[in-house]
């Protein structure tokens, strides 16, 4: 089947595009490029282009609600194949300004859920390597 278009960016609304781009650059790599104060782009190495746009009156999603203010999407990051690697990644994202949203029964789910500094959910996943 022929495609209609290629995915260019995943865009996150936020109160401070530069701050959020710097956070995700520290998590997944890349260098933020500020195209203007309201729009910052991050090309993640071997990954998607993330863009961050200023949204006046921004309200973060309420996780895990499925009604008003629901999570629209989230980002998954491969944090390694062992829980020690996930623990080390968790330490780093918390130091960068993330906060824990859900660690309940995480070892049976193979992921942990966090909020970035603007409140968007993202996961650190334990991905066993073959």
mmCIF file with all atom_site columns, C-alpha atoms in Angstrom:
data_model
loop_
_atom_site.group_PDB
_atom_site.id
_atom_site.type_symbol
_atom_site.label_atom_id
_atom_site.label_alt_id
_atom_site.label_comp_id
_atom_site.label_asym_id
_atom_site.label_entity_id
_atom_site.label_seq_id
_atom_site.pdbx_PDB_ins_code
_atom_site.Cartn_x
_atom_site.Cartn_y
_atom_site.Cartn_z
_atom_site.occupancy
_atom_site.B_iso_or_equiv
_atom_site.pdbx_formal_charge
_atom_site.auth_seq_id
_atom_site.auth_comp_id
_atom_site.auth_asym_id
_atom_site.auth_atom_id
_atom_site.pdbx_PDB_model_num
ATOM 1   C CA . UNK A 1 1   ? 0.000   0.000   0.000  1.00 0.00 ? 1   UNK A CA 1
ATOM 2   C CA . UNK A 1 2   ? 1.363   3.405   -0.941 1.00 0.00 ? 2   UNK A CA 1
ATOM 3   C CA . UNK A 1 3   ? 1.732   5.942   1.830  1.00 0.00 ? 3   UNK A CA 1
ATOM 4   C CA . UNK A 1 4   ? 0.096   9.338   1.677  1.00 0.00 ? 4   UNK A CA 1
ATOM 5   C CA . UNK A 1 5   ? 2.797   11.177  3.610  1.00 0.00 ? 5   UNK A CA 1
ATOM 6   C CA . UNK A 1 6   ? 5.820   10.632  5.855  1.00 0.00 ? 6   UNK A CA 1
ATOM 7   C CA . UNK A 1 7   ? 5.732   11.398  9.575  1.00 0.00 ? 7   UNK A CA 1
ATOM 8   C CA . UNK A 1 8   ? 7.755   14.558  10.141 1.00 0.00 ? 8   UNK A CA 1
ATOM 9   C CA . UNK A 1 9   ? 7.502   15.259  13.879 1.00 0.00 ? 9   UNK A CA 1
ATOM 10  C CA . UNK A 1 10  ? 5.856   14.335  17.120 1.00 0.00 ? 10  UNK A CA 1
ATOM 11  C CA . UNK A 1 11  ? 4.883   17.690  18.642 1.00 0.00 ? 11  UNK A CA 1
ATOM 12  C CA . UNK A 1 12  ? 4.312   18.334  22.335 1.00 0.00 ? 12  UNK A CA 1
ATOM 13  C CA . UNK A 1 13  ? 2.497   21.401  23.628 1.00 0.00 ? 13  UNK A CA 1
ATOM 14  C CA . UNK A 1 14  ? 4.138   22.897  26.710 1.00 0.00 ? 14  UNK A CA 1
ATOM 15  C CA . UNK A 1 15  ? 4.679   26.148  28.617 1.00 0.00 ? 15  UNK A CA 1
ATOM 16  C CA . UNK A 1 16  ? 8.442   26.345  27.870 1.00 0.00 ? 16  UNK A CA 1
ATOM 17  C CA . UNK A 1 17  ? 9.615   24.676  24.620 1.00 0.00 ? 17  UNK A CA 1
ATOM 18  C CA . UNK A 1 18  ? 13.340  25.173  25.250 1.00 0.00 ? 18  UNK A CA 1
ATOM 19  C CA . UNK A 1 19  ? 13.191  23.663  28.753 1.00 0.00 ? 19  UNK A CA 1
ATOM 20  C CA . UNK A 1 20  ? 11.298  20.585  27.570 1.00 0.00 ? 20  UNK A CA 1
ATOM 21  C CA . UNK A 1 21  ? 13.593  20.088  24.555 1.00 0.00 ? 21  UNK A CA 1
ATOM 22  C CA . UNK A 1 22  ? 16.633  20.190  26.860 1.00 0.00 ? 22  UNK A CA 1
ATOM 23  C CA . UNK A 1 23  ? 14.964  17.598  29.142 1.00 0.00 ? 23  UNK A CA 1
ATOM 24  C CA . UNK A 1 24  ? 14.305  15.180  26.249 1.00 0.00 ? 24  UNK A CA 1
ATOM 25  C CA . UNK A 1 25  ? 17.779  15.771  24.779 1.00 0.00 ? 25  UNK A CA 1
ATOM 26  C CA . UNK A 1 26  ? 19.217  14.616  28.114 1.00 0.00 ? 26  UNK A CA 1
ATOM 27  C CA . UNK A 1 27  ? 16.914  11.559  28.112 1.00 0.00 ? 27  UNK A CA 1
ATOM 28  C CA . UNK A 1 28  ? 17.145  10.423  24.474 1.00 0.00 ? 28  UNK A CA 1
ATOM 29  C CA . UNK A 1 29  ? 20.022  12.385  22.926 1.00 0.00 ? 29  UNK A CA 1
ATOM 30  C CA . UNK A 1 30  ? 20.168  15.050  20.265 1.00 0.00 ? 30  UNK A CA 1
ATOM 31  C CA . UNK A 1 31  ? 20.610  18.804  20.285 1.00 0.00 ? 31  UNK A CA 1
ATOM 32  C CA . UNK A 1 32  ? 17.680  21.205  20.602 1.00 0.00 ? 32  UNK A CA 1
ATOM 33  C CA . UNK A 1 33  ? 17.395  23.750  17.787 1.00 0.00 ? 33  UNK A CA 1
ATOM 34  C CA . UNK A 1 34  ? 15.378  26.818  18.682 1.00 0.00 ? 34  UNK A CA 1
ATOM 35  C CA . UNK A 1 35  ? 13.614  27.957  15.528 1.00 0.00 ? 35  UNK A CA 1
ATOM 36  C CA . UNK A 1 36  ? 11.901  30.721  17.530 1.00 0.00 ? 36  UNK A CA 1
ATOM 37  C CA . UNK A 1 37  ? 11.005  31.125  21.228 1.00 0.00 ? 37  UNK A CA 1
ATOM 38  C CA . UNK A 1 38  ? 7.708   29.288  20.656 1.00 0.00 ? 38  UNK A CA 1
ATOM 39  C CA . UNK A 1 39  ? 9.063   26.319  18.647 1.00 0.00 ? 39  UNK A CA 1
ATOM 40  C CA . UNK A 1 40  ? 12.080  24.109  19.424 1.00 0.00 ? 40  UNK A CA 1
ATOM 41  C CA . UNK A 1 41  ? 13.022  20.966  17.488 1.00 0.00 ? 41  UNK A CA 1
ATOM 42  C CA . UNK A 1 42  ? 15.006  17.954  18.696 1.00 0.00 ? 42  UNK A CA 1
ATOM 43  C CA . UNK A 1 43  ? 16.226  15.285  16.271 1.00 0.00 ? 43  UNK A CA 1
ATOM 44  C CA . UNK A 1 44  ? 16.701  12.196  18.417 1.00 0.00 ? 44  UNK A CA 1
ATOM 45  C CA . UNK A 1 45  ? 19.599  10.053  17.072 1.00 0.00 ? 45  UNK A CA 1
ATOM 46  C CA . UNK A 1 46  ? 18.159  7.042   15.219 1.00 0.00 ? 46  UNK A CA 1
ATOM 47  C CA . UNK A 1 47  ? 14.720  8.168   16.331 1.00 0.00 ? 47  UNK A CA 1
ATOM 48  C CA . UNK A 1 48  ? 11.895  10.546  15.571 1.00 0.00 ? 48  UNK A CA 1
ATOM 49  C CA . UNK A 1 49  ? 12.069  14.297  15.374 1.00 0.00 ? 49  UNK A CA 1
ATOM 50  C CA . UNK A 1 50  ? 10.418  15.778  18.458 1.00 0.00 ? 50  UNK A CA 1
ATOM 51  C CA . UNK A 1 51  ? 9.138   19.333  18.399 1.00 0.00 ? 51  UNK A CA 1
ATOM 52  C CA . UNK A 1 52  ? 7.980   21.452  21.313 1.00 0.00 ? 52  UNK A CA 1
ATOM 53  C CA . UNK A 1 53  ? 5.586   24.346  20.926 1.00 0.00 ? 53  UNK A CA 1
ATOM 54  C CA . UNK A 1 54  ? 4.537   26.960  23.421 1.00 0.00 ? 54  UNK A CA 1
ATOM 55  C CA . UNK A 1 55  ? 0.882   26.618  24.377 1.00 0.00 ? 55  UNK A CA 1
ATOM 56  C CA . UNK A 1 56  ? -0.523  29.548  26.372 1.00 0.00 ? 56  UNK A CA 1
ATOM 57  C CA . UNK A 1 57  ? -2.713  28.231  29.188 1.00 0.00 ? 57  UNK A CA 1
ATOM 58  C CA . UNK A 1 58  ? -1.219  24.726  28.825 1.00 0.00 ? 58  UNK A CA 1
ATOM 59  C CA . UNK A 1 59  ? -2.704  22.136  31.181 1.00 0.00 ? 59  UNK A CA 1
ATOM 60  C CA . UNK A 1 60  ? -0.928  18.764  31.475 1.00 0.00 ? 60  UNK A CA 1
ATOM 61  C CA . UNK A 1 61  ? -2.920  15.562  31.000 1.00 0.00 ? 61  UNK A CA 1
ATOM 62  C CA . UNK A 1 62  ? -4.290  13.779  34.081 1.00 0.00 ? 62  UNK A CA 1
ATOM 63  C CA . UNK A 1 63  ? -2.747  10.341  34.057 1.00 0.00 ? 63  UNK A CA 1
ATOM 64  C CA . UNK A 1 64  ? -4.314  7.733   33.846 1.00 0.00 ? 64  UNK A CA 1
ATOM 65  C CA . UNK A 1 65  ? -7.782  9.271   33.409 1.00 0.00 ? 65  UNK A CA 1
ATOM 66  C CA . UNK A 1 66  ? -9.730  8.264   30.320 1.00 0.00 ? 66  UNK A CA 1
ATOM 67  C CA . UNK A 1 67  ? -12.258 11.094  30.521 1.00 0.00 ? 67  UNK A CA 1
ATOM 68  C CA . UNK A 1 68  ? -11.654 14.875  30.515 1.00 0.00 ? 68  UNK A CA 1
ATOM 69  C CA . UNK A 1 69  ? -7.957  15.741  30.354 1.00 0.00 ? 69  UNK A CA 1
ATOM 70  C CA . UNK A 1 70  ? -7.024  12.234  29.281 1.00 0.00 ? 70  UNK A CA 1
ATOM 71  C CA . UNK A 1 71  ? -3.598  11.202  28.136 1.00 0.00 ? 71  UNK A CA 1
ATOM 72  C CA . UNK A 1 72  ? -3.473  11.696  24.382 1.00 0.00 ? 72  UNK A CA 1
ATOM 73  C CA . UNK A 1 73  ? -0.236  9.755   23.826 1.00 0.00 ? 73  UNK A CA 1
ATOM 74  C CA . UNK A 1 74  ? 3.044   9.008   25.577 1.00 0.00 ? 74  UNK A CA 1
ATOM 75  C CA . UNK A 1 75  ? 6.656   8.276   24.662 1.00 0.00 ? 75  UNK A CA 1
ATOM 76  C CA . UNK A 1 76  ? 8.364   4.947   25.434 1.00 0.00 ? 76  UNK A CA 1
ATOM 77  C CA . UNK A 1 77  ? 12.126  4.789   25.990 1.00 0.00 ? 77  UNK A CA 1
ATOM 78  C CA . UNK A 1 78  ? 14.188  1.580   25.967 1.00 0.00 ? 78  UNK A CA 1
ATOM 79  C CA . UNK A 1 79  ? 16.081  1.867   29.265 1.00 0.00 ? 79  UNK A CA 1
ATOM 80  C CA . UNK A 1 80  ? 17.949  -1.436  28.917 1.00 0.00 ? 80  UNK A CA 1
ATOM 81  C CA . UNK A 1 81  ? 17.462  -5.137  29.410 1.00 0.00 ? 81  UNK A CA 1
ATOM 82  C CA . UNK A 1 82  ? 17.962  -5.301  33.180 1.00 0.00 ? 82  UNK A CA 1
ATOM 83  C CA . UNK A 1 83  ? 16.249  -3.710  36.150 1.00 0.00 ? 83  UNK A CA 1
ATOM 84  C CA . UNK A 1 84  ? 19.629  -2.290  37.188 1.00 0.00 ? 84  UNK A CA 1
ATOM 85  C CA . UNK A 1 85  ? 19.739  -0.338  33.905 1.00 0.00 ? 85  UNK A CA 1
ATOM 86  C CA . UNK A 1 86  ? 16.148  0.846   34.399 1.00 0.00 ? 86  UNK A CA 1
ATOM 87  C CA . UNK A 1 87  ? 16.982  1.894   37.984 1.00 0.00 ? 87  UNK A CA 1
ATOM 88  C CA . UNK A 1 88  ? 19.974  3.906   36.704 1.00 0.00 ? 88  UNK A CA 1
ATOM 89  C CA . UNK A 1 89  ? 17.830  5.542   34.002 1.00 0.00 ? 89  UNK A CA 1
ATOM 90  C CA . UNK A 1 90  ? 15.172  6.358   36.589 1.00 0.00 ? 90  UNK A CA 1
ATOM 91  C CA . UNK A 1 91  ? 17.736  8.081   38.794 1.00 0.00 ? 91  UNK A CA 1
ATOM 92  C CA . UNK A 1 92  ? 18.815  10.222  35.854 1.00 0.00 ? 92  UNK A CA 1
ATOM 93  C CA . UNK A 1 93  ? 15.332  11.243  34.655 1.00 0.00 ? 93  UNK A CA 1
ATOM 94  C CA . UNK A 1 94  ? 14.303  12.154  38.201 1.00 0.00 ? 94  UNK A CA 1
ATOM 95  C CA . UNK A 1 95  ? 17.437  14.313  38.530 1.00 0.00 ? 95  UNK A CA 1
ATOM 96  C CA . UNK A 1 96  ? 16.449  16.001  35.246 1.00 0.00 ? 96  UNK A CA 1
ATOM 97  C CA . UNK A 1 97  ? 13.045  16.975  36.623 1.00 0.00 ? 97  UNK A CA 1
ATOM 98  C CA . UNK A 1 98  ? 10.768  14.022  35.863 1.00 0.00 ? 98  UNK A CA 1
ATOM 99  C CA . UNK A 1 99  ? 8.402   12.688  38.509 1.00 0.00 ? 99  UNK A CA 1
ATOM 100 C CA . UNK A 1 100 ? 7.034   9.194   39.069 1.00 0.00 ? 100 UNK A CA 1
ATOM 101 C CA . UNK A 1 101 ? 3.445   8.580   37.970 1.00 0.00 ? 101 UNK A CA 1
ATOM 102 C CA . UNK A 1 102 ? 3.260   4.790   38.361 1.00 0.00 ? 102 UNK A CA 1
ATOM 103 C CA . UNK A 1 103 ? 5.683   2.176   39.652 1.00 0.00 ? 103 UNK A CA 1
ATOM 104 C CA . UNK A 1 104 ? 3.037   -0.154  41.060 1.00 0.00 ? 104 UNK A CA 1
ATOM 105 C CA . UNK A 1 105 ? 3.782   -3.749  40.076 1.00 0.00 ? 105 UNK A CA 1
ATOM 106 C CA . UNK A 1 106 ? 6.363   -2.456  37.569 1.00 0.00 ? 106 UNK A CA 1
ATOM 107 C CA . UNK A 1 107 ? 8.436   -5.625  37.544 1.00 0.00 ? 107 UNK A CA 1
ATOM 108 C CA . UNK A 1 108 ? 5.458   -7.569  36.203 1.00 0.00 ? 108 UNK A CA 1
ATOM 109 C CA . UNK A 1 109 ? 4.739   -4.870  33.591 1.00 0.00 ? 109 UNK A CA 1
ATOM 110 C CA . UNK A 1 110 ? 8.341   -4.233  32.407 1.00 0.00 ? 110 UNK A CA 1
ATOM 111 C CA . UNK A 1 111 ? 7.849   -0.459  32.401 1.00 0.00 ? 111 UNK A CA 1
ATOM 112 C CA . UNK A 1 112 ? 7.612   2.519   34.732 1.00 0.00 ? 112 UNK A CA 1
ATOM 113 C CA . UNK A 1 113 ? 5.575   5.638   34.071 1.00 0.00 ? 113 UNK A CA 1
ATOM 114 C CA . UNK A 1 114 ? 6.839   9.189   34.668 1.00 0.00 ? 114 UNK A CA 1
ATOM 115 C CA . UNK A 1 115 ? 5.797   12.755  33.873 1.00 0.00 ? 115 UNK A CA 1
ATOM 116 C CA . UNK A 1 116 ? 8.224   15.097  32.142 1.00 0.00 ? 116 UNK A CA 1
ATOM 117 C CA . UNK A 1 117 ? 8.669   18.626  33.573 1.00 0.00 ? 117 UNK A CA 1
ATOM 118 C CA . UNK A 1 118 ? 5.573   19.814  31.641 1.00 0.00 ? 118 UNK A CA 1
ATOM 119 C CA . UNK A 1 119 ? 3.456   16.861  32.824 1.00 0.00 ? 119 UNK A CA 1
ATOM 120 C CA . UNK A 1 120 ? 3.456   14.638  29.692 1.00 0.00 ? 120 UNK A CA 1
ATOM 121 C CA . UNK A 1 121 ? 3.590   10.925  30.526 1.00 0.00 ? 121 UNK A CA 1
ATOM 122 C CA . UNK A 1 122 ? 6.518   8.828   29.304 1.00 0.00 ? 122 UNK A CA 1
ATOM 123 C CA . UNK A 1 123 ? 7.787   5.348   30.129 1.00 0.00 ? 123 UNK A CA 1
ATOM 124 C CA . UNK A 1 124 ? 11.141  3.795   30.830 1.00 0.00 ? 124 UNK A CA 1
ATOM 125 C CA . UNK A 1 125 ? 10.833  0.245   29.512 1.00 0.00 ? 125 UNK A CA 1
ATOM 126 C CA . UNK A 1 126 ? 12.886  -2.842  30.292 1.00 0.00 ? 126 UNK A CA 1
ATOM 127 C CA . UNK A 1 127 ? 13.463  -4.473  26.921 1.00 0.00 ? 127 UNK A CA 1
ATOM 128 C CA . UNK A 1 128 ? 15.134  -7.870  27.103 1.00 0.00 ? 128 UNK A CA 1
ATOM 129 C CA . UNK A 1 129 ? 17.693  -8.224  24.341 1.00 0.00 ? 129 UNK A CA 1
ATOM 130 C CA . UNK A 1 130 ? 17.790  -11.572 22.474 1.00 0.00 ? 130 UNK A CA 1
#
